GROMACS .gro file of C-alpha atoms in nm:
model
  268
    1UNK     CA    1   0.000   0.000   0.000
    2UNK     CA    2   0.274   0.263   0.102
    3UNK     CA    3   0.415   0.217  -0.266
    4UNK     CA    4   0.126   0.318  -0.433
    5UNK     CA    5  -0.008   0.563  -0.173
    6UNK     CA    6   0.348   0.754  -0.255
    7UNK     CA    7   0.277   0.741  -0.631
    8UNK     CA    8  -0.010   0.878  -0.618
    9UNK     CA    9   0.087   1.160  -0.389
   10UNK     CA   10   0.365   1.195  -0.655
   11UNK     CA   11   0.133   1.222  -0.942
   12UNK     CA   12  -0.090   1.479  -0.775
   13UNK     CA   13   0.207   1.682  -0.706
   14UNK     CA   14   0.320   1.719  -0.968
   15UNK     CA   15   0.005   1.800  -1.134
   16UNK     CA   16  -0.009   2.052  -0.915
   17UNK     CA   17   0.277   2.196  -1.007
   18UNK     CA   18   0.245   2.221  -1.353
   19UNK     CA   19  -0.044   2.441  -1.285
   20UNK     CA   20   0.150   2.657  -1.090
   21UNK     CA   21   0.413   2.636  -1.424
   22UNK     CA   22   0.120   2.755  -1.646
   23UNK     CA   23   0.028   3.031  -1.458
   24UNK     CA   24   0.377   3.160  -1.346
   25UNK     CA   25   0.491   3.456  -1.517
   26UNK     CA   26   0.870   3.324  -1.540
   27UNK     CA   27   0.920   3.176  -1.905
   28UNK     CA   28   1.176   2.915  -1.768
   29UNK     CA   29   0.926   2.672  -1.766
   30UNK     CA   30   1.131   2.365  -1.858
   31UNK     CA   31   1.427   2.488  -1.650
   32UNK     CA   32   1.218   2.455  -1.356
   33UNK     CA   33   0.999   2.143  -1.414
   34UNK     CA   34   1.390   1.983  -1.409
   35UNK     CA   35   1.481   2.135  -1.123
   36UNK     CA   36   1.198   2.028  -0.953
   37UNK     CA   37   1.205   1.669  -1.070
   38UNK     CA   38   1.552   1.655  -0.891
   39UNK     CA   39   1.397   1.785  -0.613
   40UNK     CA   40   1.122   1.555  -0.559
   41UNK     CA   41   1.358   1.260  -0.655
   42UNK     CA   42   1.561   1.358  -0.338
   43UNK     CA   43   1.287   1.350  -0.155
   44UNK     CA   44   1.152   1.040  -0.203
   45UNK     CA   45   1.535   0.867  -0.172
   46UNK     CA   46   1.519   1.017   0.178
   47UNK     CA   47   1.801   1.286   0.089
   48UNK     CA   48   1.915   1.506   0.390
   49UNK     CA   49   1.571   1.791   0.263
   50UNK     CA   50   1.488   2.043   0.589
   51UNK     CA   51   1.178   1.974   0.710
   52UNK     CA   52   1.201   1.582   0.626
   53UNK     CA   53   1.234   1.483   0.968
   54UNK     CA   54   1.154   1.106   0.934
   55UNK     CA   55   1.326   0.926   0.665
   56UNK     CA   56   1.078   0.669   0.487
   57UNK     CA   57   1.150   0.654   0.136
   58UNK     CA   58   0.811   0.780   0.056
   59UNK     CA   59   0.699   1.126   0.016
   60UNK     CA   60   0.434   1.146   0.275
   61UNK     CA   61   0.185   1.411   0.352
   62UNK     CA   62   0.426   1.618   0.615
   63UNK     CA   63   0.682   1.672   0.329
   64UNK     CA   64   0.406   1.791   0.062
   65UNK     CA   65   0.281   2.045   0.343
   66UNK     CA   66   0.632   2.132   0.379
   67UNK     CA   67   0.691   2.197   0.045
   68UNK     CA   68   0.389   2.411  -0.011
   69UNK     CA   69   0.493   2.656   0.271
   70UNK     CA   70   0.706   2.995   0.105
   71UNK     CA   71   1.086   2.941   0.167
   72UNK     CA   72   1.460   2.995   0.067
   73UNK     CA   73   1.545   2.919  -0.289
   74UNK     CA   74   1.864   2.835  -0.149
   75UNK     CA   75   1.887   2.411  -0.190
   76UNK     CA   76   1.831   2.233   0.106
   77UNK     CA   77   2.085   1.959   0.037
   78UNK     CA   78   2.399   1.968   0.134
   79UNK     CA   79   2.775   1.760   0.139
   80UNK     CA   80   2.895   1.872   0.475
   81UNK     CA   81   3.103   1.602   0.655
   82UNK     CA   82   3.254   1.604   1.026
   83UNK     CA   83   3.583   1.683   0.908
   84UNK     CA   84   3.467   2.011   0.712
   85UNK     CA   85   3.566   2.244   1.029
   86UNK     CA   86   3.844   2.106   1.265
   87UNK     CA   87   3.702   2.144   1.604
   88UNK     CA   88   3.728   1.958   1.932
   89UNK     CA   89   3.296   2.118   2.030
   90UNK     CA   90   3.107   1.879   2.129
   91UNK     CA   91   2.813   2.122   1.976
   92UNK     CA   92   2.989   2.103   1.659
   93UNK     CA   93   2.693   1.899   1.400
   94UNK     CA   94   2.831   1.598   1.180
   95UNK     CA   95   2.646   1.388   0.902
   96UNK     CA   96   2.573   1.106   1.184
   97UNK     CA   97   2.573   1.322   1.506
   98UNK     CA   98   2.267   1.548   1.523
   99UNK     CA   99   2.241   1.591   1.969
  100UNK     CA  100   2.230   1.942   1.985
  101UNK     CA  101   2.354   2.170   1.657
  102UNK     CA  102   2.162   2.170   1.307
  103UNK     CA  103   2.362   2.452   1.147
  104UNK     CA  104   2.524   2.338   0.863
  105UNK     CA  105   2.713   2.472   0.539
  106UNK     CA  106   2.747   2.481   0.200
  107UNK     CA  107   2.993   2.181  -0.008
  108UNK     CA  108   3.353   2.329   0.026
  109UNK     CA  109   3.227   2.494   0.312
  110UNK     CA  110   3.300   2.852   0.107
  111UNK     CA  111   3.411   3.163   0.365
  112UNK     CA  112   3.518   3.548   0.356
  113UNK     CA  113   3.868   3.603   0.374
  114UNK     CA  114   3.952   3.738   0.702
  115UNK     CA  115   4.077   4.054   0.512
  116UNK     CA  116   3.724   4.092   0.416
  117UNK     CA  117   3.509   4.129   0.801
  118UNK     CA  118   3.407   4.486   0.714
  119UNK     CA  119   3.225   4.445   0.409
  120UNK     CA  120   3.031   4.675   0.213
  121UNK     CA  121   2.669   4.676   0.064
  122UNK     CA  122   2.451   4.817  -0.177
  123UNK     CA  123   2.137   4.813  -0.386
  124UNK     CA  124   2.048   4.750  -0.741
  125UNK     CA  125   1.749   4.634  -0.854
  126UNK     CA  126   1.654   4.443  -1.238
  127UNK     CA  127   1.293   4.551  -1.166
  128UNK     CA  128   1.125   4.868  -1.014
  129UNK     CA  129   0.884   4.753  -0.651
  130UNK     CA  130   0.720   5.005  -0.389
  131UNK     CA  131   0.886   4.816  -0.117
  132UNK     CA  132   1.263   4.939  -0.198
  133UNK     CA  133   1.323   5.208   0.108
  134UNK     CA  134   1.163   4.956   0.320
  135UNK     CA  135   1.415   4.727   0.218
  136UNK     CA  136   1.715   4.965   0.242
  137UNK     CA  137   1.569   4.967   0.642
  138UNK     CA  138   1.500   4.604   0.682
  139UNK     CA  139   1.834   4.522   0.547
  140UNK     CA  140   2.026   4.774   0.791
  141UNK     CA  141   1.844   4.639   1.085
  142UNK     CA  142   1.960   4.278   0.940
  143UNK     CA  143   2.294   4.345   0.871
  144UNK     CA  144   2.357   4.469   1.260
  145UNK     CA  145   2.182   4.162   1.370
  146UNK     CA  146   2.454   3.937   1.227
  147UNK     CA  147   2.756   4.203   1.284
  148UNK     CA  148   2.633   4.175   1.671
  149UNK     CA  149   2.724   3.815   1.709
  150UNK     CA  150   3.007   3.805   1.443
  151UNK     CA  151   3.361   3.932   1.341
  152UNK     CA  152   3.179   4.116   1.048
  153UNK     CA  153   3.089   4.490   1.037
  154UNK     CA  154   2.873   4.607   0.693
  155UNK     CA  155   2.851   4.938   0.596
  156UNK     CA  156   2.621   5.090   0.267
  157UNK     CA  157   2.788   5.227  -0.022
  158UNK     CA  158   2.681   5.488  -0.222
  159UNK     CA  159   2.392   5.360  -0.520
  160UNK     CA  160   2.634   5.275  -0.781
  161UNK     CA  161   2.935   5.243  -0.663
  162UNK     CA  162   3.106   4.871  -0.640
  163UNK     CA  163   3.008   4.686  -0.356
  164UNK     CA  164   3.067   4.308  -0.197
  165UNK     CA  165   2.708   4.286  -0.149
  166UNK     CA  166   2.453   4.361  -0.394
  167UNK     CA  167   2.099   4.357  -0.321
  168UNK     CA  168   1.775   4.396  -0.487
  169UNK     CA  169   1.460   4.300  -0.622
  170UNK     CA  170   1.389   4.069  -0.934
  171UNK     CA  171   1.154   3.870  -1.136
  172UNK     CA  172   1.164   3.541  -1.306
  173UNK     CA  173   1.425   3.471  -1.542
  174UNK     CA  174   1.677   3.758  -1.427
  175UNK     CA  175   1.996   3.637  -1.543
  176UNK     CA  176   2.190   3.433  -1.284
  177UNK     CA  177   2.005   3.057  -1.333
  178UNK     CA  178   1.835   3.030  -1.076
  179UNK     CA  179   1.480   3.220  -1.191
  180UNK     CA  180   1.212   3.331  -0.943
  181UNK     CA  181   0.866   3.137  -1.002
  182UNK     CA  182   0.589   3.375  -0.943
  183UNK     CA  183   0.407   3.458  -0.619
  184UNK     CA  184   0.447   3.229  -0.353
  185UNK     CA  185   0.687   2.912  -0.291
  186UNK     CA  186   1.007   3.102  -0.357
  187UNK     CA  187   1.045   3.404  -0.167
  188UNK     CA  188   1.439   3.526  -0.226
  189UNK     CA  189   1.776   3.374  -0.219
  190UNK     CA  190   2.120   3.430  -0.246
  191UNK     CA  191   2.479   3.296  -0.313
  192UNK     CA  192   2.756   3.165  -0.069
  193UNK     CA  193   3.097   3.376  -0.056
  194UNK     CA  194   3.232   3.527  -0.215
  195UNK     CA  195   2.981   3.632  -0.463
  196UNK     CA  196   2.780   3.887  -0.287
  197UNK     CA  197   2.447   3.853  -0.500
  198UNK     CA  198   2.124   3.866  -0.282
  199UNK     CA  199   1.736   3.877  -0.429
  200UNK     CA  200   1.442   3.983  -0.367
  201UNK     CA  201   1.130   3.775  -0.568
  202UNK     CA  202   0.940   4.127  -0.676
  203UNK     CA  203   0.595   3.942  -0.741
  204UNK     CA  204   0.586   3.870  -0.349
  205UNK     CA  205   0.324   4.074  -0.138
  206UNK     CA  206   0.634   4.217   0.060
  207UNK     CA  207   0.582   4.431   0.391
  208UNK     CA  208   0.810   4.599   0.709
  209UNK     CA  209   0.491   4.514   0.881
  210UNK     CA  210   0.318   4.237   0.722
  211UNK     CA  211  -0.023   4.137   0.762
  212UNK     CA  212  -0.128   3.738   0.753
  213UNK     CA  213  -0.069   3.727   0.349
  214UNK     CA  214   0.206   3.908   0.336
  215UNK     CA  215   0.622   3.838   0.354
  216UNK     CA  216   0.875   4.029   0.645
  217UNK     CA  217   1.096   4.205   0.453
  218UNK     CA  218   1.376   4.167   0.753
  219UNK     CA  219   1.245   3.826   0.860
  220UNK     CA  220   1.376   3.701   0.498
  221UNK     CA  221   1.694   3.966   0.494
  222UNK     CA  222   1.834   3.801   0.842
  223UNK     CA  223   1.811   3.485   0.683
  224UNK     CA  224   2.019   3.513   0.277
  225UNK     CA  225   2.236   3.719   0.483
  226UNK     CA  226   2.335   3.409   0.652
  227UNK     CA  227   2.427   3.266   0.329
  228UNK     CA  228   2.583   3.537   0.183
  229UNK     CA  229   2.809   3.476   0.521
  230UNK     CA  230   2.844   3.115   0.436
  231UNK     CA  231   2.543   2.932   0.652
  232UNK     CA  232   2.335   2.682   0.522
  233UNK     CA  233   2.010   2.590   0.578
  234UNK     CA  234   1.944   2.446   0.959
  235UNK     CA  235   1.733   2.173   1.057
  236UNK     CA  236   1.638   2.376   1.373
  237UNK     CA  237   1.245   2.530   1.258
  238UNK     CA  238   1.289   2.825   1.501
  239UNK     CA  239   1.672   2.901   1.364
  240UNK     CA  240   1.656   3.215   1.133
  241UNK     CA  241   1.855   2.969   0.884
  242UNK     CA  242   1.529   2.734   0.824
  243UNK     CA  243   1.450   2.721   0.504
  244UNK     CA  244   1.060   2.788   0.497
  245UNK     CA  245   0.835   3.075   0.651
  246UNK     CA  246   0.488   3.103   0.639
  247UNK     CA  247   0.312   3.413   0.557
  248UNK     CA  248   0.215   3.735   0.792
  249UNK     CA  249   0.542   3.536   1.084
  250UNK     CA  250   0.804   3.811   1.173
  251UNK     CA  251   1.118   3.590   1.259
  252UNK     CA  252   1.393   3.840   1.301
  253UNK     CA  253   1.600   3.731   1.614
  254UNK     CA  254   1.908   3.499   1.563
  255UNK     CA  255   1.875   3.196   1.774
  256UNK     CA  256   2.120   3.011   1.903
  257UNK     CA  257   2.191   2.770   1.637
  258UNK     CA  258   2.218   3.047   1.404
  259UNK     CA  259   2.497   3.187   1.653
  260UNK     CA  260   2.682   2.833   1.690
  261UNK     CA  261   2.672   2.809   1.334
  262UNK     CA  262   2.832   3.144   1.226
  263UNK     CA  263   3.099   3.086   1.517
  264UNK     CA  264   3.184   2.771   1.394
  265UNK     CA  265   3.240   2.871   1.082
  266UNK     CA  266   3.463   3.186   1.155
  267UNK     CA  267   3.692   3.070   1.465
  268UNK     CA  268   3.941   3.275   1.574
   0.00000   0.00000   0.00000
């Protein structure tokens, strides 16, 4: 029974999804259909996917709710191994160790130079939104969030002007393969060092002070600014670094898996 049960779940999905492909306003159609393929083939061979927390073989109905809930576009699957970081922590997560930490990082576990802790930022949008000044202040208020528990300080630069981090909003196919789908699912994502690149989905209902339909502008900031530091996503649901958040939720404070991670990942 469990065999077909998960086929048909797997059918329905993804006739579901290429609904959501017909109405999207991104013209990468068959860029994404393969990209989520993969995706739901990782799934079901009980890949290391955040918010799979029981390993069956079988995508059940807790991973379809899962992956109907806004998130990261940022890849949940990752090749992190115990040896990664040197460290003698007993906090410190492995692939077969999961006690206390669920931080994790990106393959080649990618970092900023330590002649680069005071990096710069600025803004540059592909597409024009009504939300960008409350950006410019949810990102601020995000940035000092991670330079308060970090080595890193981040300063704006002048609109133009070359930057580490570049920030902004965009809208399906804009240019660096990894096109936005639309309202809902996707909300934003960026890159790991040292590429700087961090965006905004423009066809989200974004908000400073969202109601229940709409997206936290600095909720979503706090977290691709941990992977434009180098964080992955965490299996912790209340770390800023989980990869989904529902609508209208303001999730701005770094917990402490969010701090162990970004320690562990720049030790003195």
């Amino acid at each position: 029974m469990a065999p077909k049960f998960s086929y048909l779940l797997t059918t329905f999905l993804l006739l579901l999804f290429s609904i959501q492909l017909f109405i999207a306003q991104s013209e990468d159609h068959e860029g994404k259909t393969l990209k989520f393929l993969q995706s739901l083939k990782e799934v079901i061979k009980g890949q290391n996917v955040v918010g799979l927390n029981k390993v069956t073989g079988y995508l059940d109905s807790a991973t379809i709710k899962n992956m109907m809930i806004p998130r990261c576009g940022v890849p949940d699957i990752t090749n992190l191994t115990s040896s990664s970081i040197p460290t003698s922590s007993s906090h410190h997560k492995s692939k077969m160790f999961h006690m206390v930490s669920h931080y994790d990082f990106p393959e080649g576990t990618p970092r900023w130079p330590s002649s680069k802790y005071q990096l710069t930022y600025t803004f540059r949008s592909g597409v024009q939104s009504p939300n960008e000044e409350d950006m410019r202040s949810a990102c601020s208020q995000a940035f000092q969030r991670w330079a308060s528990v970090s080595q890193f300080s981040f300063q704006e630069a002048p609109a133009g002007s070359q930057a580490d981090i570049l920030i902004g909003f965009y809208r399906g196919d804009h240019g660096d393969e990894e096109p936005f789908d639309g309202p809902g699912m996707v909300l934003a994502h960026s890159f790991p060092p040292q590429d700087g690149r961090f965006h905004y989905d423009a066809d989200e209902d974004w908000s400073s002070n969202p109601n229940m339909n709409q997206m936290d502008l600095e909720s979503v900031a706090v977290h691709e600014i941990g992977h434009l530091l180098g964080l992955a996503h965490s299996q912790d649901s209340n770390a800023i670094m989980y990869a989904t958040i529902p609508p209208g939720i303001i999730k701005r404070e770094l917990t402490q898996d969010d701090i162990d991670g970004i320690h562990a990942l720049y030790r003195n």
